[in-house]
Amino acid sequence: MVKIQELVELTGTSESTIRRDLTQLEQGKFLKRVHGGAAKLQGKLQEPSMIEKSSKNLQQKQRIAKFASSLIEEGDSIYLDAGSTTFEMIPFLPNKDIVVVTNGIMHVNSLLEKGILTYMIGGYAKPKTKALIGRGALESLEQYYFDKCFLGVNGIHPEFGYTTPDQEEALIKQKAMKMARESFVLADRSKFSEVSFAKIGNINESMIITDDIEDETLNNFESKTSIKVVTS
Amino acid sequence: MVKIQELVELTGTSESTIRRDLTQLEQGKFLKRVHGGAAKLQGKLQEPSMIEKSSKNLQQKQRIAKFASSLIEEGDSIYLDAGSTTFEMIPFLPNKDIVVVTNGIMHVNSLLEKGILTYMIGGYAKPKTKALIGRGALESLEQYYFDKCFLGVNGIHPEFGYTTPDQEEALIKQKAMKMARESFVLADRSKFSEVSFAKIGNINESMIITDDIEDETLNNFESKTSIKVVTS
DNA sequence: ATTATATTTTGATTGAAATTGAAAGTTTTT
DNA sequence: AAAAACTTTCAATTTCAATCAAAATATAAT
């Protein structure tokens, strides 16, 4: 990782320029901005690990997660996607008679601890996101139908739809949406107007649950799908 | 576990910062705060029944597990059954080019931490044993062939074969054996001559790995299948 | 080719936000 | 009761994003 001040001294240019260049490089997925400077990416496609994600915007995530959980009704069969935001839903899940299917390795234990009837799909265990993906996962998913499906994504764009860095994971999310009567995408504001590598589906295929969003952005989306903005 | 003072010296930052970072990591469920520092979270995730078993005959289990691991060769595809004895195999797994398929929910994390290529089968997550079972598990299993399969059982009997209390789990173990070229049952002496409810297979369908056994018992089995008695 | 006019890039400045370290007071441990 | 560890609070510092004017560059017109 490099500090911004280092770059200033090294290049002899202003802090502003360094910042601008860094944000540009970040958009091009060449590095990641961190407080005080920038760090190199882990893999080819930028993908925050479970650890990195979990500690970020925790309160917003919990607010979103809490509302999402409130949508669940007695007797529902639920798909819970791997990922940190859906993970936060677990404490808020109703103690009703529900069934949860998940591909999140971190999720299972918490679900069981909460006494919830839980199924996992099979598949390749991806170390970074702790998600089950691949052929096995896809075939497993075909065994279940869901009333509601809760997904995390990396990008939401009015034209390009829902996206995520890993193609394989996109396939899973896609299939989960297909198998569900209703889909909900959980996303904080940072995901809006972003486009990641692999497409999951069109914007109108899911309802979006978010916590706080600019009016301008909201208008862009509202005509295309329904958005629930959670305010506490 | 780490002490806060250690981290202060190690990082050269203030105590306040360390504390803040630790609480953040705790919120993200990555560790547990304890008086004086922080500890790994594994303890809490392990359910009482699992802990109970784990602490019981731990040394024997580790001895058995270590030997079982030594059987694994470069390029092997392995099935690792849920259960405490097979769990102990993980630290001893060779860092070679192997693939592991498991139905043990506790096993996945450890496998990933060790950097092993891991697949899970799907299925119903049984709270008590933290195993994936049921129709989904069975169908998932059919996707894979194994070079070696390592199982835990509850009863080993020369006439009635391998048994376990849960019929569903028996089905899984059965199928895993079918899909493997070679099977290994890991069992301490307490399992011998026991018969549990659900039959997994006949005594000659697997090799038995144990640590210490009475000569009399040994004779009963030796004619029917091969037994490896591990002595350290 | 030269001048005039857009466009882009740059650097400085600003107030807001995040991070830090220290201090004061409380709880827990020994 | 003393010591260590904890939480809470606050002020100082650093970093951040946004804005604006100057500089540099590109484009158009003569």
Short mmCIF file of C-alpha atoms (C1' of nucleotides) in Angstrom, two decimals:
data_model
loop_
_atom_site.label_atom_id
_atom_site.label_comp_id
_atom_site.label_asym_id
_atom_site.label_seq_id
_atom_site.Cartn_x
_atom_site.Cartn_y
_atom_site.Cartn_z
CA MET A 1 0.00 0.00 0.00
CA VAL A 2 1.08 3.57 -0.63
CA LYS A 3 0.24 6.70 1.27
CA ILE A 4 -0.91 9.75 -0.60
CA GLN A 5 1.78 11.89 0.97
CA GLU A 6 4.44 9.52 -0.31
CA LEU A 7 3.12 9.91 -3.80
CA VAL A 8 3.07 13.67 -3.47
CA GLU A 9 6.73 13.76 -2.52
CA LEU A 10 7.64 11.17 -5.07
CA THR A 11 5.99 12.86 -8.01
CA GLY A 12 6.25 16.47 -6.96
CA THR A 13 2.66 17.14 -7.89
CA SER A 14 -0.24 18.26 -5.77
CA GLU A 15 -2.33 16.20 -3.42
CA SER A 16 -5.43 16.93 -5.47
CA THR A 17 -3.95 15.39 -8.56
CA ILE A 18 -2.86 12.30 -6.75
CA ARG A 19 -6.34 11.89 -5.33
CA ARG A 20 -7.95 12.30 -8.70
CA ASP A 21 -5.60 9.84 -10.33
CA LEU A 22 -6.16 7.34 -7.59
CA THR A 23 -9.92 7.49 -7.86
CA GLN A 24 -9.59 7.01 -11.57
CA LEU A 25 -7.36 4.01 -11.11
CA GLU A 26 -9.82 2.64 -8.63
CA GLN A 27 -12.64 2.93 -11.11
CA GLY A 28 -10.53 1.08 -13.62
CA LYS A 29 -10.12 -1.66 -11.00
CA PHE A 30 -6.39 -1.26 -10.75
CA LEU A 31 -6.22 -0.59 -7.07
CA LYS A 32 -8.34 0.04 -4.05
CA ARG A 33 -8.59 3.29 -2.13
CA VAL A 34 -8.10 3.08 1.58
CA HIS A 35 -8.04 5.84 4.12
CA GLY A 36 -4.74 7.59 3.69
CA GLY A 37 -3.76 6.10 0.38
CA ALA A 38 -4.30 3.12 -1.83
CA ALA A 39 -3.74 -0.61 -1.74
CA LYS A 40 -3.27 -3.17 -4.44
CA LEU A 41 -6.03 -5.52 -5.41
CA GLN A 42 -6.05 -9.12 -4.45
CA GLY A 43 -7.12 -10.72 -7.65
CA LYS A 44 -7.91 -9.74 -11.18
CA LEU A 45 -11.37 -8.61 -10.42
CA GLN A 46 -11.80 -6.44 -7.45
CA GLU A 47 -13.74 -8.28 -4.88
CA PRO A 48 -13.84 -7.27 -1.28
CA SER A 49 -13.45 -10.26 0.99
CA MET A 50 -15.99 -11.16 3.60
CA ILE A 51 -13.82 -9.65 6.30
CA GLU A 52 -13.36 -6.36 4.55
CA LYS A 53 -17.02 -6.03 3.84
CA SER A 54 -18.36 -7.02 7.18
CA SER A 55 -16.94 -4.17 9.14
CA LYS A 56 -17.98 -1.53 6.64
CA ASN A 57 -21.23 0.41 6.96
CA LEU A 58 -22.39 -2.04 9.55
CA GLN A 59 -25.20 0.10 10.86
CA GLN A 60 -26.62 0.82 7.45
CA LYS A 61 -26.46 -2.84 6.64
CA GLN A 62 -28.27 -3.73 9.80
CA ARG A 63 -31.00 -1.23 9.04
CA ILE A 64 -31.47 -2.62 5.58
CA ALA A 65 -31.30 -6.17 6.88
CA LYS A 66 -33.86 -5.50 9.56
CA PHE A 67 -36.37 -4.21 7.11
CA ALA A 68 -35.75 -7.05 4.69
CA SER A 69 -36.41 -9.54 7.46
CA SER A 70 -39.69 -7.87 8.28
CA LEU A 71 -40.97 -8.90 4.88
CA ILE A 72 -40.81 -12.56 5.75
CA GLU A 73 -44.09 -14.18 6.63
CA GLU A 74 -45.22 -17.35 8.35
CA GLY A 75 -44.63 -20.37 6.19
CA ASP A 76 -42.26 -18.68 3.74
CA SER A 77 -39.46 -20.51 2.05
CA ILE A 78 -36.51 -18.18 1.79
CA TYR A 79 -33.29 -18.06 -0.20
CA LEU A 80 -30.54 -16.21 1.60
CA ASP A 81 -27.61 -15.30 -0.59
CA ALA A 82 -24.05 -15.38 0.72
CA GLY A 83 -22.67 -11.96 1.61
CA SER A 84 -22.36 -9.61 4.52
CA THR A 85 -25.63 -7.74 4.20
CA THR A 86 -27.80 -10.83 4.01
CA PHE A 87 -25.78 -12.18 6.92
CA GLU A 88 -27.01 -9.31 9.05
CA MET A 89 -30.56 -10.42 8.37
CA ILE A 90 -30.20 -13.53 10.46
CA PRO A 91 -30.59 -11.94 13.90
CA PHE A 92 -33.78 -10.28 12.67
CA LEU A 93 -35.33 -13.34 11.12
CA PRO A 94 -38.73 -14.05 12.61
CA ASN A 95 -39.05 -17.08 14.83
CA LYS A 96 -41.91 -18.28 12.74
CA ASP A 97 -42.27 -21.44 10.80
CA ILE A 98 -39.93 -20.71 7.90
CA VAL A 99 -37.39 -22.57 5.82
CA VAL A 100 -34.12 -21.00 4.74
CA VAL A 101 -31.89 -22.17 1.93
CA THR A 102 -28.48 -20.56 1.62
CA ASN A 103 -25.16 -20.80 -0.19
CA GLY A 104 -23.36 -18.82 2.50
CA ILE A 105 -20.90 -20.84 4.51
CA MET A 106 -20.82 -18.24 7.25
CA HIS A 107 -24.60 -18.16 7.36
CA VAL A 108 -25.35 -21.76 8.24
CA ASN A 109 -24.00 -21.73 11.75
CA SER A 110 -25.86 -18.58 12.70
CA LEU A 111 -29.04 -19.90 11.18
CA LEU A 112 -28.78 -23.12 13.13
CA GLU A 113 -27.96 -21.26 16.31
CA LYS A 114 -31.15 -19.32 15.84
CA GLY A 115 -33.02 -22.57 15.52
CA ILE A 116 -34.06 -22.07 11.94
CA LEU A 117 -34.79 -24.93 9.57
CA THR A 118 -31.86 -24.63 7.18
CA TYR A 119 -30.77 -26.15 3.92
CA MET A 120 -27.51 -25.55 2.09
CA ILE A 121 -26.96 -25.86 -1.58
CA GLY A 122 -23.85 -27.75 -2.54
CA GLY A 123 -20.96 -26.67 -4.68
CA TYR A 124 -17.43 -25.34 -4.75
CA ALA A 125 -16.50 -23.46 -1.61
CA LYS A 126 -15.05 -20.16 -2.73
CA PRO A 127 -12.53 -19.05 -0.13
CA LYS A 128 -12.81 -15.34 -0.58
CA THR A 129 -16.54 -14.84 -0.33
CA LYS A 130 -17.28 -18.00 1.61
CA ALA A 131 -19.96 -18.83 -0.90
CA LEU A 132 -20.88 -22.09 -2.57
CA ILE A 133 -20.88 -21.77 -6.33
CA GLY A 134 -20.38 -23.74 -9.50
CA ARG A 135 -22.19 -26.59 -11.16
CA GLY A 136 -23.05 -28.37 -7.95
CA ALA A 137 -24.60 -25.23 -6.52
CA LEU A 138 -26.61 -24.62 -9.63
CA GLU A 139 -28.01 -28.11 -9.74
CA SER A 140 -28.79 -28.05 -6.04
CA LEU A 141 -30.74 -24.85 -6.49
CA GLU A 142 -33.03 -26.47 -8.96
CA GLN A 143 -34.44 -28.62 -6.21
CA TYR A 144 -36.07 -25.74 -4.39
CA TYR A 145 -38.73 -23.12 -4.97
CA PHE A 146 -38.75 -19.98 -2.89
CA ASP A 147 -41.35 -17.51 -1.81
CA LYS A 148 -38.74 -14.83 -1.35
CA CYS A 149 -35.13 -14.48 -2.33
CA PHE A 150 -32.70 -12.01 -0.74
CA LEU A 151 -29.58 -11.13 -2.68
CA GLY A 152 -26.52 -8.96 -2.35
CA VAL A 153 -24.97 -7.40 -5.45
CA ASN A 154 -22.02 -5.18 -6.27
CA GLY A 155 -23.53 -2.94 -8.89
CA ILE A 156 -26.98 -1.55 -9.60
CA HIS A 157 -27.49 0.38 -12.80
CA PRO A 158 -30.75 1.50 -14.44
CA GLU A 159 -29.63 0.28 -17.82
CA PHE A 160 -27.16 -2.53 -17.11
CA GLY A 161 -29.09 -4.05 -14.22
CA TYR A 162 -27.59 -6.00 -11.30
CA THR A 163 -23.95 -7.03 -11.53
CA THR A 164 -21.25 -8.75 -9.48
CA PRO A 165 -17.54 -9.42 -10.08
CA ASP A 166 -17.66 -13.20 -10.30
CA GLN A 167 -19.43 -14.80 -13.21
CA GLU A 168 -20.05 -18.02 -11.33
CA GLU A 169 -21.65 -16.21 -8.45
CA ALA A 170 -23.77 -14.27 -10.88
CA LEU A 171 -25.10 -17.53 -12.24
CA ILE A 172 -26.15 -18.64 -8.78
CA LYS A 173 -27.87 -15.38 -7.95
CA GLN A 174 -29.58 -15.49 -11.30
CA LYS A 175 -30.88 -18.98 -10.73
CA ALA A 176 -32.03 -18.13 -7.22
CA MET A 177 -34.07 -15.25 -8.63
CA LYS A 178 -35.59 -17.56 -11.17
CA MET A 179 -36.65 -20.02 -8.52
CA ALA A 180 -38.29 -17.36 -6.35
CA ARG A 181 -41.68 -15.71 -6.55
CA GLU A 182 -40.28 -12.41 -5.30
CA SER A 183 -36.71 -11.13 -5.27
CA PHE A 184 -35.12 -8.48 -3.10
CA VAL A 185 -31.74 -6.92 -3.65
CA LEU A 186 -30.14 -5.47 -0.53
CA ALA A 187 -27.74 -2.64 -1.24
CA ASP A 188 -26.34 0.41 0.44
CA ARG A 189 -25.94 3.59 -1.55
CA SER A 190 -22.40 2.77 -2.66
CA LYS A 191 -23.73 0.16 -5.07
CA PHE A 192 -25.91 2.49 -7.08
CA SER A 193 -24.92 3.43 -10.60
CA GLU A 194 -22.05 0.97 -10.34
CA VAL A 195 -21.48 -1.68 -12.96
CA SER A 196 -19.45 -4.77 -12.17
CA PHE A 197 -18.29 -7.55 -14.47
CA ALA A 198 -20.98 -10.22 -14.55
CA LYS A 199 -24.64 -9.54 -15.10
CA ILE A 200 -27.21 -11.07 -12.79
CA GLY A 201 -30.39 -9.67 -14.22
CA ASN A 202 -32.34 -6.65 -15.31
CA ILE A 203 -33.25 -3.89 -12.95
CA ASN A 204 -36.95 -4.69 -13.03
CA GLU A 205 -36.48 -8.29 -11.95
CA SER A 206 -36.13 -7.43 -8.30
CA MET A 207 -37.19 -4.97 -5.69
CA ILE A 208 -34.36 -2.94 -4.19
CA ILE A 209 -33.99 -2.32 -0.48
CA THR A 210 -31.62 0.44 0.47
CA ASP A 211 -31.20 2.87 3.31
CA ASP A 212 -30.33 6.26 2.02
CA ILE A 213 -30.09 7.48 -1.49
CA GLU A 214 -29.86 10.72 -3.40
CA ASP A 215 -33.12 12.00 -4.83
CA GLU A 216 -31.61 12.20 -8.25
CA THR A 217 -30.54 8.56 -8.20
CA LEU A 218 -33.86 7.54 -6.82
CA ASN A 219 -35.66 9.12 -9.74
CA ASN A 220 -33.51 7.24 -12.20
CA PHE A 221 -34.58 3.95 -10.75
CA GLU A 222 -38.08 4.52 -9.54
CA SER A 223 -39.54 4.38 -12.99
CA LYS A 224 -37.94 1.02 -13.67
CA THR A 225 -38.44 -0.96 -10.50
CA SER A 226 -39.70 -0.54 -6.96
CA ILE A 227 -37.33 0.76 -4.36
CA LYS A 228 -37.84 0.71 -0.64
CA VAL A 229 -35.76 3.29 1.16
CA VAL A 230 -35.42 2.41 4.81
CA THR A 231 -35.23 5.35 7.15
CA SER A 232 -35.03 4.69 10.83
CA MET B 1 -5.58 -15.24 22.00
CA VAL B 2 -3.74 -11.95 21.94
CA LYS B 3 -3.29 -9.34 24.65
CA ILE B 4 -3.95 -5.73 23.88
CA GLN B 5 -0.55 -4.67 25.18
CA GLU B 6 1.09 -7.06 22.76
CA LEU B 7 -0.73 -5.45 19.89
CA VAL B 8 0.21 -1.97 21.10
CA GLU B 9 3.89 -2.87 21.07
CA LEU B 10 3.59 -4.77 17.85
CA THR B 11 1.87 -2.02 15.92
CA GLY B 12 3.22 1.04 17.66
CA THR B 13 -0.20 2.64 17.91
CA SER B 14 -2.19 3.67 20.92
CA GLU B 15 -4.24 1.45 23.13
CA SER B 16 -7.38 3.31 22.10
CA THR B 17 -6.93 2.44 18.46
CA ILE B 18 -6.35 -1.20 19.20
CA ARG B 19 -9.48 -1.32 21.30
CA ARG B 20 -11.55 0.33 18.60
CA ASP B 21 -10.28 -2.00 15.94
CA LEU B 22 -10.95 -5.00 18.09
CA THR B 23 -14.54 -4.01 18.79
CA GLN B 24 -15.06 -3.51 15.09
CA LEU B 25 -13.72 -6.94 14.35
CA GLU B 26 -15.92 -8.32 17.05
CA GLN B 27 -18.99 -6.75 15.48
CA GLY B 28 -18.03 -8.37 12.25
CA LYS B 29 -17.96 -11.67 14.08
CA PHE B 30 -14.31 -12.33 13.51
CA LEU B 31 -13.16 -12.65 17.07
CA LYS B 32 -14.38 -12.37 20.59
CA ARG B 33 -13.30 -9.74 23.07
CA VAL B 34 -12.06 -11.08 26.35
CA HIS B 35 -10.71 -9.21 29.30
CA GLY B 36 -7.21 -8.19 28.39
CA GLY B 37 -7.43 -8.84 24.69
CA ALA B 38 -9.22 -10.90 22.10
CA ALA B 39 -9.67 -14.56 21.29
CA LYS B 40 -10.55 -16.62 18.29
CA LEU B 41 -14.21 -17.15 17.69
CA GLN B 42 -14.08 -20.84 16.96
CA GLY B 43 -15.04 -21.79 20.46
CA LYS B 44 -18.43 -20.22 20.21
CA LEU B 45 -19.29 -21.60 16.85
CA GLN B 46 -18.63 -25.10 17.99
CA GLU B 47 -21.82 -26.40 19.39
CA PRO B 48 -21.89 -28.10 22.78
CA SER B 49 -22.46 -31.56 21.41
CA MET B 50 -19.54 -31.08 19.08
CA ILE B 51 -17.32 -29.76 21.85
CA GLU B 52 -18.36 -32.55 24.09
CA LYS B 53 -17.33 -35.11 21.58
CA SER B 54 -14.23 -33.26 20.57
CA SER B 55 -12.78 -33.18 24.03
CA LYS B 56 -13.53 -36.82 24.53
CA ASN B 57 -10.64 -39.06 23.64
CA LEU B 58 -9.09 -36.18 21.77
CA GLN B 59 -5.62 -37.59 21.76
CA GLN B 60 -6.75 -40.93 20.48
CA LYS B 61 -8.76 -39.23 17.80
CA GLN B 62 -5.83 -37.15 16.74
CA ARG B 63 -3.64 -40.20 16.52
CA ILE B 64 -6.18 -41.96 14.35
CA ALA B 65 -6.74 -38.86 12.28
CA LYS B 66 -3.06 -38.34 11.72
CA PHE B 67 -2.61 -41.80 10.38
CA ALA B 68 -5.67 -41.55 8.17
CA SER B 69 -4.31 -38.36 6.66
CA SER B 70 -1.05 -40.03 5.88
CA LEU B 71 -2.88 -42.30 3.47
CA ILE B 72 -3.76 -39.42 1.20
CA GLU B 73 -1.66 -39.04 -1.90
CA GLU B 74 -0.98 -36.37 -4.46
CA GLY B 75 -3.95 -35.86 -6.74
CA ASP B 76 -6.46 -37.70 -4.57
CA SER B 77 -10.08 -36.73 -4.41
CA ILE B 78 -11.29 -37.19 -0.87
CA TYR B 79 -14.63 -37.45 0.87
CA LEU B 80 -14.51 -36.24 4.44
CA ASP B 81 -17.52 -37.21 6.49
CA ALA B 82 -18.96 -34.89 9.12
CA GLY B 83 -17.96 -35.76 12.66
CA SER B 84 -15.33 -35.03 15.22
CA THR B 85 -12.75 -37.63 14.27
CA THR B 86 -12.66 -36.73 10.62
CA PHE B 87 -12.50 -33.10 11.73
CA GLU B 88 -9.23 -33.82 13.45
CA MET B 89 -7.81 -34.97 10.13
CA ILE B 90 -7.80 -31.49 8.69
CA PRO B 91 -4.66 -30.19 10.39
CA PHE B 92 -2.82 -33.25 9.17
CA LEU B 93 -4.00 -33.08 5.58
CA PRO B 94 -1.08 -32.88 3.19
CA ASN B 95 -0.55 -29.61 1.40
CA LYS B 96 -0.55 -31.43 -1.86
CA ASP B 97 -2.78 -31.09 -4.82
CA ILE B 98 -5.95 -32.69 -3.44
CA VAL B 99 -9.68 -32.06 -3.59
CA VAL B 100 -11.90 -32.53 -0.57
CA VAL B 101 -15.65 -32.96 -0.61
CA THR B 102 -17.44 -32.84 2.72
CA ASN B 103 -20.86 -32.72 4.31
CA GLY B 104 -19.49 -31.31 7.55
CA ILE B 105 -20.49 -27.74 8.20
CA MET B 106 -17.74 -27.30 10.74
CA HIS B 107 -15.20 -28.74 8.36
CA VAL B 108 -15.48 -26.25 5.54
CA ASN B 109 -13.99 -23.28 7.30
CA SER B 110 -11.00 -25.20 8.55
CA LEU B 111 -10.45 -26.69 5.11
CA LEU B 112 -10.54 -23.27 3.49
CA GLU B 113 -8.23 -21.84 6.11
CA LYS B 114 -5.78 -24.56 5.27
CA GLY B 115 -6.01 -23.54 1.64
CA ILE B 116 -7.54 -26.78 0.44
CA LEU B 117 -9.72 -27.01 -2.63
CA THR B 118 -13.08 -27.76 -1.06
CA TYR B 119 -16.54 -28.73 -2.19
CA MET B 120 -19.63 -29.15 -0.07
CA ILE B 121 -22.54 -31.34 -0.82
CA GLY B 122 -25.92 -29.71 -0.33
CA GLY B 123 -28.78 -30.79 1.85
CA TYR B 124 -30.59 -30.32 5.11
CA ALA B 125 -28.40 -28.89 7.83
CA LYS B 126 -28.84 -31.07 10.85
CA PRO B 127 -28.32 -28.94 13.94
CA LYS B 128 -27.03 -31.60 16.26
CA THR B 129 -24.27 -33.09 14.17
CA LYS B 130 -23.71 -30.12 11.88
CA ALA B 131 -23.96 -32.44 8.94
CA LEU B 132 -25.70 -32.02 5.62
CA ILE B 133 -28.10 -34.85 4.95
CA GLY B 134 -31.29 -35.70 3.12
CA ARG B 135 -32.30 -35.87 -0.48
CA GLY B 136 -30.28 -32.85 -1.53
CA ALA B 137 -27.14 -34.31 0.00
CA LEU B 138 -27.70 -37.63 -1.66
CA GLU B 139 -28.18 -36.13 -5.08
CA SER B 140 -25.19 -33.85 -4.64
CA LEU B 141 -23.04 -36.82 -3.78
CA GLU B 142 -23.82 -38.48 -7.05
CA GLN B 143 -21.88 -35.80 -8.82
CA TYR B 144 -18.55 -36.85 -7.42
CA TYR B 145 -16.23 -39.84 -7.46
CA PHE B 146 -13.63 -40.26 -4.77
CA ASP B 147 -10.32 -41.98 -4.48
CA LYS B 148 -10.68 -42.25 -0.75
CA CYS B 149 -13.53 -41.77 1.66
CA PHE B 150 -13.12 -41.21 5.41
CA LEU B 151 -16.10 -41.93 7.63
CA GLY B 152 -17.05 -41.83 11.25
CA VAL B 153 -19.54 -44.37 12.59
CA ASN B 154 -21.18 -45.21 15.91
CA GLY B 155 -21.13 -48.94 15.84
CA ILE B 156 -18.82 -51.57 14.35
CA HIS B 157 -19.90 -55.16 14.56
CA PRO B 158 -18.45 -58.22 12.79
CA GLU B 159 -21.89 -59.44 11.83
CA PHE B 160 -24.06 -56.32 11.63
CA GLY B 161 -21.48 -54.12 10.04
CA TYR B 162 -21.22 -50.32 10.39
CA THR B 163 -24.11 -48.50 12.02
CA THR B 164 -25.13 -45.01 13.11
CA PRO B 165 -28.18 -43.64 14.96
CA ASP B 166 -29.64 -41.54 12.18
CA GLN B 167 -31.05 -43.28 9.15
CA GLU B 168 -30.60 -40.25 6.95
CA GLU B 169 -26.96 -39.93 7.88
CA ALA B 170 -26.50 -43.61 7.24
CA LEU B 171 -27.78 -43.11 3.72
CA ILE B 172 -25.19 -40.43 3.08
CA LYS B 173 -22.31 -42.45 4.44
CA GLN B 174 -23.50 -45.39 2.41
CA LYS B 175 -23.59 -43.38 -0.77
CA ALA B 176 -20.18 -41.86 -0.07
CA MET B 177 -18.72 -45.34 0.26
CA LYS B 178 -20.31 -46.32 -3.01
CA MET B 179 -18.77 -43.39 -4.78
CA ALA B 180 -15.27 -44.10 -3.47
CA ARG B 181 -12.61 -46.52 -4.60
CA GLU B 182 -11.44 -47.06 -1.05
CA SER B 183 -13.22 -46.45 2.23
CA PHE B 184 -11.82 -45.89 5.70
CA VAL B 185 -13.80 -45.95 8.90
CA LEU B 186 -12.19 -44.03 11.75
CA ALA B 187 -13.17 -45.32 15.16
CA ASP B 188 -11.80 -45.49 18.66
CA ARG B 189 -12.23 -48.65 20.72
CA SER B 190 -15.55 -47.58 22.19
CA LYS B 191 -17.29 -48.22 18.87
CA PHE B 192 -16.33 -51.84 18.56
CA SER B 193 -18.96 -54.53 18.98
CA GLU B 194 -21.57 -51.79 19.20
CA VAL B 195 -24.68 -51.81 17.04
CA SER B 196 -26.62 -48.64 16.40
CA PHE B 197 -29.94 -48.16 14.62
CA ALA B 198 -29.23 -47.58 10.97
CA LYS B 199 -26.98 -49.75 8.89
CA ILE B 200 -24.36 -48.17 6.70
CA GLY B 201 -22.72 -51.22 5.20
CA ASN B 202 -21.08 -54.53 5.76
CA ILE B 203 -17.90 -54.88 7.70
CA ASN B 204 -15.86 -55.84 4.67
CA GLU B 205 -16.77 -52.75 2.70
CA SER B 206 -14.25 -50.56 4.45
CA MET B 207 -10.92 -50.61 6.14
CA ILE B 208 -10.98 -49.70 9.81
CA ILE B 209 -8.51 -47.35 11.41
CA THR B 210 -8.36 -47.44 15.17
CA ASP B 211 -5.82 -46.80 17.86
CA ASP B 212 -6.00 -49.40 20.52
CA ILE B 213 -8.07 -52.48 20.72
CA GLU B 214 -8.28 -55.68 22.70
CA ASP B 215 -6.65 -58.65 21.09
CA GLU B 216 -9.83 -60.65 21.38
CA THR B 217 -11.85 -58.06 19.50
CA LEU B 218 -9.15 -57.69 16.92
CA ASN B 219 -9.33 -61.35 16.12
CA ASN B 220 -13.06 -61.17 15.55
CA PHE B 221 -12.62 -58.57 12.87
CA GLU B 222 -9.34 -59.38 11.28
CA SER B 223 -10.74 -62.28 9.35
CA LYS B 224 -13.47 -60.11 7.83
CA THR B 225 -11.77 -56.89 6.91
CA SER B 226 -8.45 -55.13 7.27
CA ILE B 227 -7.78 -53.19 10.41
CA LYS B 228 -4.99 -50.75 10.98
CA VAL B 229 -4.20 -50.27 14.62
CA VAL B 230 -2.28 -47.06 15.12
CA THR B 231 0.23 -47.14 17.91
CA SER B 232 2.26 -44.05 18.52
"C1'" DA C 1 0.45 29.99 -39.29
"C1'" DT C 2 -1.72 32.66 -35.84
"C1'" DT C 3 -5.20 34.07 -33.02
"C1'" DA C 4 -9.32 33.24 -30.48
"C1'" DT C 5 -12.20 30.10 -28.12
"C1'" DA C 6 -13.47 25.72 -25.73
"C1'" DT C 7 -12.01 21.93 -23.01
"C1'" DT C 8 -9.25 19.60 -19.87
"C1'" DT C 9 -6.04 19.38 -16.28
"C1'" DT C 10 -4.08 21.20 -12.33
"C1'" DG C 11 -3.32 23.24 -7.63
"C1'" DA C 12 -5.07 25.66 -3.78
"C1'" DT C 13 -8.67 26.32 -0.43
"C1'" DT C 14 -12.45 25.07 2.17
"C1'" DG C 15 -15.49 22.75 5.59
"C1'" DA C 16 -16.89 18.07 6.62
"C1'" DA C 17 -15.69 13.47 8.01
"C1'" DA C 18 -12.70 10.09 9.81
"C1'" DT C 19 -8.99 8.74 12.71
"C1'" DT C 20 -6.21 9.12 16.51
"C1'" DG C 21 -4.31 9.61 21.31
"C1'" DA C 22 -5.01 11.12 25.82
"C1'" DA C 23 -7.67 11.93 29.99
"C1'" DA C 24 -11.27 11.01 33.28
"C1'" DG C 25 -14.12 8.00 35.47
"C1'" DT C 26 -16.01 3.13 35.91
"C1'" DT C 27 -15.73 -1.78 36.19
"C1'" DT C 28 -13.29 -6.04 36.74
"C1'" DT C 29 -9.61 -8.76 38.44
"C1'" DT C 30 -6.15 -10.02 41.76
"C1'" DA D 1 -7.59 -2.06 48.44
"C1'" DA D 2 -4.63 -1.73 44.55
"C1'" DA D 3 -3.84 -2.65 39.87
"C1'" DA D 4 -5.16 -3.56 35.51
"C1'" DA D 5 -8.42 -3.16 31.97
"C1'" DC D 6 -12.47 -1.08 30.44
"C1'" DT D 7 -15.77 2.68 28.46
"C1'" DT D 8 -16.74 7.26 27.44
"C1'" DT D 9 -15.61 11.66 26.07
"C1'" DC D 10 -13.03 15.32 23.89
"C1'" DA D 11 -9.72 17.78 21.35
"C1'" DA D 12 -6.03 17.54 17.83
"C1'" DT D 13 -4.77 15.81 13.68
"C1'" DT D 14 -5.25 13.79 9.32
"C1'" DT D 15 -7.70 12.75 5.37
"C1'" DC D 16 -11.53 13.51 2.39
"C1'" DA D 17 -14.71 15.47 -1.22
"C1'" DA D 18 -16.21 19.66 -3.33
"C1'" DT D 19 -15.35 23.97 -5.36
"C1'" DC D 20 -13.04 27.44 -8.04
"C1'" DA D 21 -9.64 29.93 -10.53
"C1'" DA D 22 -5.33 29.49 -13.03
"C1'" DA D 23 -2.65 26.90 -16.27
"C1'" DA D 24 -2.20 23.81 -20.00
"C1'" DT D 25 -4.00 21.70 -23.87
"C1'" DA D 26 -6.97 21.00 -27.71
"C1'" DT D 27 -10.11 22.80 -31.22
"C1'" DA D 28 -11.89 26.13 -34.35
"C1'" DA D 29 -11.71 30.26 -37.16
"C1'" DT D 30 -9.35 33.54 -39.65
#
